[in-house]
Short mmCIF file of C-alpha atoms in Angstrom, two decimals:
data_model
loop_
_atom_site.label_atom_id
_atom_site.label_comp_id
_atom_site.label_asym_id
_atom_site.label_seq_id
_atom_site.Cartn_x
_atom_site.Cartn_y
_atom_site.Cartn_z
CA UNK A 135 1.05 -8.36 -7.96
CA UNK A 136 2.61 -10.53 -5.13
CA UNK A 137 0.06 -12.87 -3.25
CA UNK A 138 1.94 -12.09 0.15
CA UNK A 139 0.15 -12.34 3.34
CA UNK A 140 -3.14 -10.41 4.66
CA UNK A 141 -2.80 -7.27 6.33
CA UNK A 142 -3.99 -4.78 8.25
CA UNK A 143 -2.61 -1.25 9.95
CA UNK A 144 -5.05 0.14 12.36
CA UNK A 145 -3.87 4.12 12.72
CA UNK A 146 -6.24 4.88 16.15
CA UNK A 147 -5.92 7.96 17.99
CA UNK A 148 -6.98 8.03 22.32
CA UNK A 149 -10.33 8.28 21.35
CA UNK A 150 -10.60 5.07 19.56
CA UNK A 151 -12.12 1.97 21.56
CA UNK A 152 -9.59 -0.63 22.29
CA UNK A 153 -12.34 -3.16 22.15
CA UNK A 154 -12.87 -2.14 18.46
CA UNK A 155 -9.27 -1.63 17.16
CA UNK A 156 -8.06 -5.08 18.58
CA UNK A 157 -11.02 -6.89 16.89
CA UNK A 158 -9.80 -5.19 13.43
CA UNK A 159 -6.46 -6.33 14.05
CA UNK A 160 -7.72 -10.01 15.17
CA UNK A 161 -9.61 -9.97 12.03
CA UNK A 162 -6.57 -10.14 9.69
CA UNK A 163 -4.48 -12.06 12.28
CA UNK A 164 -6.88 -14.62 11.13
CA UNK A 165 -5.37 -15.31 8.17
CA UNK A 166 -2.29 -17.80 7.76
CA UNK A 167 0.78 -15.18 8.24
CA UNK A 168 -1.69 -12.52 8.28
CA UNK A 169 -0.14 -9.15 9.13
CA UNK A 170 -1.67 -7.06 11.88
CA UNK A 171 -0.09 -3.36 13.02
CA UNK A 172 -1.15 -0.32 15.47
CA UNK A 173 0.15 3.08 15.70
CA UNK A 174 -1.09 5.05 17.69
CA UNK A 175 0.46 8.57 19.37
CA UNK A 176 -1.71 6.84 23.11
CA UNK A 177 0.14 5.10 25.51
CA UNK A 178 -2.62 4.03 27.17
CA UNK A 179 -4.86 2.80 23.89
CA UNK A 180 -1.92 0.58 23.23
CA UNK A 181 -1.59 -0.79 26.35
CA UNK A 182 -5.15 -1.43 26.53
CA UNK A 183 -5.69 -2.55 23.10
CA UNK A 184 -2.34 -4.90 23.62
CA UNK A 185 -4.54 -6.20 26.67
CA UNK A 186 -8.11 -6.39 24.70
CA UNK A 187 -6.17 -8.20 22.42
CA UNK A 188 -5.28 -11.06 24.43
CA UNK A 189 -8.41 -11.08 25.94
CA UNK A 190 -10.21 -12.07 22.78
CA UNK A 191 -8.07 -14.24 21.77
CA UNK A 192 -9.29 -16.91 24.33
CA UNK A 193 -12.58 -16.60 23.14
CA UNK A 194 -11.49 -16.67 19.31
CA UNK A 195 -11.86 -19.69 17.13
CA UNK A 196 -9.32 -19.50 14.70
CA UNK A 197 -7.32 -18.32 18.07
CA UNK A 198 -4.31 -20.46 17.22
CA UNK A 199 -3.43 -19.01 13.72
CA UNK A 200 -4.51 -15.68 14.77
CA UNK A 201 -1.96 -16.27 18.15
CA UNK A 202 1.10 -17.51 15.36
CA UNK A 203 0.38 -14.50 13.12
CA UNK A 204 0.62 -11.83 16.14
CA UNK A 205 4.07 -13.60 17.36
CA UNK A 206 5.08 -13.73 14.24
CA UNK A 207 4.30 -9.94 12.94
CA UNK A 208 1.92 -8.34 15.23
CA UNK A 209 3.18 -4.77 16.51
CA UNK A 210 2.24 -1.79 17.98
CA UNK A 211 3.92 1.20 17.27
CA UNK A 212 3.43 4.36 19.24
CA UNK A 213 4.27 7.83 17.58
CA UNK A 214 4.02 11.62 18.57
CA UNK A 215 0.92 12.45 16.70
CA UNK A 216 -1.18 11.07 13.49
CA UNK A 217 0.69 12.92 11.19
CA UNK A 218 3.57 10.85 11.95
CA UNK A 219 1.39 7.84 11.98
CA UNK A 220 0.36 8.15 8.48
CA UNK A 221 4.29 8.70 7.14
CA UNK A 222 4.93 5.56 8.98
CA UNK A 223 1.74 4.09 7.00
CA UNK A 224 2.78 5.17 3.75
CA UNK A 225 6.22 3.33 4.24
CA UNK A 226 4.52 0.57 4.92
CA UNK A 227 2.52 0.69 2.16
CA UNK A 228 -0.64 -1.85 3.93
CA UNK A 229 -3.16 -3.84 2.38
CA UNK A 230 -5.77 -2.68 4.74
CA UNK A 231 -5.53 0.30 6.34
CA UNK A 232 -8.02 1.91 8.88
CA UNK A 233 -7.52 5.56 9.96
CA UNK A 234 -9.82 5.51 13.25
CA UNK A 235 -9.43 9.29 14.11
CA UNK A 236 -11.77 12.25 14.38
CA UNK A 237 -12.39 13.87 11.05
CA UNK A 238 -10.32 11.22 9.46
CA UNK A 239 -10.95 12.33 5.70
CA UNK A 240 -8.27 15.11 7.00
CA UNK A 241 -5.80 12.53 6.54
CA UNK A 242 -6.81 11.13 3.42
CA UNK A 243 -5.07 13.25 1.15
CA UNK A 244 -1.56 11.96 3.22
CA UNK A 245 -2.23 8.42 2.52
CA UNK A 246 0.19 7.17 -0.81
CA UNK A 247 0.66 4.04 -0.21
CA UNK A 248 -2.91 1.43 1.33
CA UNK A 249 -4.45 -1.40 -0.79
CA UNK A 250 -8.00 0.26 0.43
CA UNK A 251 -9.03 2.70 3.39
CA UNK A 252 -11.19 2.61 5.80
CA UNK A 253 -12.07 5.85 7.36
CA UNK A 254 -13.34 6.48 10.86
CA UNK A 255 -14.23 4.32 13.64
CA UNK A 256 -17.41 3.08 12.36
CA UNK A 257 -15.83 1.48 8.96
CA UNK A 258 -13.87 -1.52 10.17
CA UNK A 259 -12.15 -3.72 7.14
CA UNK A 260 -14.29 -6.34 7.06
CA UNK A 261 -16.94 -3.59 5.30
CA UNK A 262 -14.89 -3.80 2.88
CA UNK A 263 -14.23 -7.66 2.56
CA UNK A 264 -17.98 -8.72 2.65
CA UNK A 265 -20.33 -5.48 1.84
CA UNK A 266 -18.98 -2.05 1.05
CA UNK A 267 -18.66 -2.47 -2.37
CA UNK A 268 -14.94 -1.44 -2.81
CA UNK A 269 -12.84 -4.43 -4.35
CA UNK A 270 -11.14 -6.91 -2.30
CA UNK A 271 -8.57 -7.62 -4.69
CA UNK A 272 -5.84 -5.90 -3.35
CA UNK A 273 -1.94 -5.35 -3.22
CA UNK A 274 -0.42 -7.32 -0.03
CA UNK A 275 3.07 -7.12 1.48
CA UNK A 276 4.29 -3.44 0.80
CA UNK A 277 2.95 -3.56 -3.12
CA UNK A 278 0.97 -0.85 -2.34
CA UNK A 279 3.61 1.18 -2.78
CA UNK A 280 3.41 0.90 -6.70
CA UNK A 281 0.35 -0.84 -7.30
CA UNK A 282 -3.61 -0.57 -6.69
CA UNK A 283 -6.64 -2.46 -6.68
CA UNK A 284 -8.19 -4.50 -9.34
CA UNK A 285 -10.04 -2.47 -11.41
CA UNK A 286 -12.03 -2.04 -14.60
CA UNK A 287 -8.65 -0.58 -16.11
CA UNK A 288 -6.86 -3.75 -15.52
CA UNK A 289 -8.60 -5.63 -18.41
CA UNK A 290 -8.72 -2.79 -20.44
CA UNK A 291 -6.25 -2.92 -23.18
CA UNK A 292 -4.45 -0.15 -24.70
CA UNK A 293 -1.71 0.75 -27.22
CA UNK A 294 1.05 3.93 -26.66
CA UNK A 295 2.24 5.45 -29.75
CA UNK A 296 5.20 8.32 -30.28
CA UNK A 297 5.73 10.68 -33.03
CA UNK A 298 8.89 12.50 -33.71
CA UNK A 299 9.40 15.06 -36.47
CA UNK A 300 12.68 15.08 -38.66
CA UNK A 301 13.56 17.76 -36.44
CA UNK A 302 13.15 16.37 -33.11
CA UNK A 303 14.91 13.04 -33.81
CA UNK A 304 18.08 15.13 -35.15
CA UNK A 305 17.89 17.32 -32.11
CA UNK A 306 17.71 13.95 -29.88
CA UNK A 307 19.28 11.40 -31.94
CA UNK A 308 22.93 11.64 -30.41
CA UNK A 309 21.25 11.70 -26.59
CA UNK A 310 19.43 8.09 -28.12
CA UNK A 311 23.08 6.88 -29.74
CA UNK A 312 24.73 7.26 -26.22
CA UNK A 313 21.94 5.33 -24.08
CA UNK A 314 21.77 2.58 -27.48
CA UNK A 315 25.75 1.77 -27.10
CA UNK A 316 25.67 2.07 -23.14
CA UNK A 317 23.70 -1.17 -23.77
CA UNK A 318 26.12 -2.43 -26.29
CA UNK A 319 23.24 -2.18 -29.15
CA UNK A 320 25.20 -0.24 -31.62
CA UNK A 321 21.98 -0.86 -34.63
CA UNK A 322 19.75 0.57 -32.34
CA UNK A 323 22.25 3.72 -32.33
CA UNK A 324 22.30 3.75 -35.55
CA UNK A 325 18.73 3.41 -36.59
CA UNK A 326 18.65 7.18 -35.12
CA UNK A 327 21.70 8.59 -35.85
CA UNK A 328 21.29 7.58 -39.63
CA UNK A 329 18.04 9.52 -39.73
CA UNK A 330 19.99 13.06 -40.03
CA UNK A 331 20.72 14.26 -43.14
CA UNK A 332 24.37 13.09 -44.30
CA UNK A 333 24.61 10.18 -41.53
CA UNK A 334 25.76 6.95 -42.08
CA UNK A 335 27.30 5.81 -38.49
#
């Protein structure tokens, strides 16, 4: 997968404590580059957290690469409802992604596309980084959309294997032919077609 930077997306509904959410978003901003995102469908929890936010920061000690990270790629987006929030998510395809929302395992079933999730307001990322016991290797910068975390299966090795009967290769060896000489590989065409009874090109 690609190293990119740390991220987080923080999906918090009006409920949510601004206190909390711009701590979780402070705690990838952290990170060189690191990637921090709200949506939210609350005008006022974004204003508020956008304030909280700032607010920390002075008292932060790894304030100035958390400051160039926010400049750099901070946002907050605000949105209609959660629904839309979690589309927006799966396009997005985080690292990190925190659904702090009543009854958030509602959602879960919508998420495609997070590194690892963190559900409800009690489960901020950094459970995850130092003791929740889910991996911390994880896809950055939009991999998530076609990758997962490390797991056991990655250093499991395994072997695919095909079987065609006489019948099914004559049925599909023309189909293979065309694909074989779209590529310019004519042998490869023929190492099907000349499976058919009476075939020689």
């Amino acid at each position: 997968m690609i190293a990119g930077p740390s991220d987080i997306l923080v999906i918090a509904d009006k409920d949510s404590n601004p206190r909390h959410v711009a701590a979780d978003l402070l705690s990838q901003a952290e990170h060189d580059n690191g990637r921090a995102v709200l949506i939210t469908d609350s005008p006022a929890l974004a204003q508020d957290t956008a304030r909280e936010v700032e607010r920390q920061l002075l008292e932060l000690p790894t304030r100035e690469t958390a400051q160039a990270s926010l400049e750099k790629s901070g946002k907050i987006i605000l949105v209609r409802n959660i629904p839309e929030a979690v589309r927006i998510a799966n396009a997005l395809a985080p690292e990190h992604l925190e659904l702090c929302v009543d009854e958030p395992f509602t959602y879960l079933g919508q998420v495609k596309n997070a590194g690892s999730i963190f559900l409800g307001r009690s489960c901020p990322e950094a459970v995850g980084d130092y003791f929740g016991g889910t991996n911390h290797t994880l896809p950055t910068y939009g991999t998530a959309r076609f990758s997962s975390a490390l797991s056991v299966e990655d250093f499991v090795k395994k072997s695919q294997f095909t079987y065609y009967s006489e019948e099914a290769l004559a049925g599909a060896a023309e189909k293979i032919a065309l694909f074989a000489r779209q590529e310019g590989l004519e042998a490869h065409a023929r190492s099907a077609l000349t499976r058919r009874e009476g075939e020689t090109k």
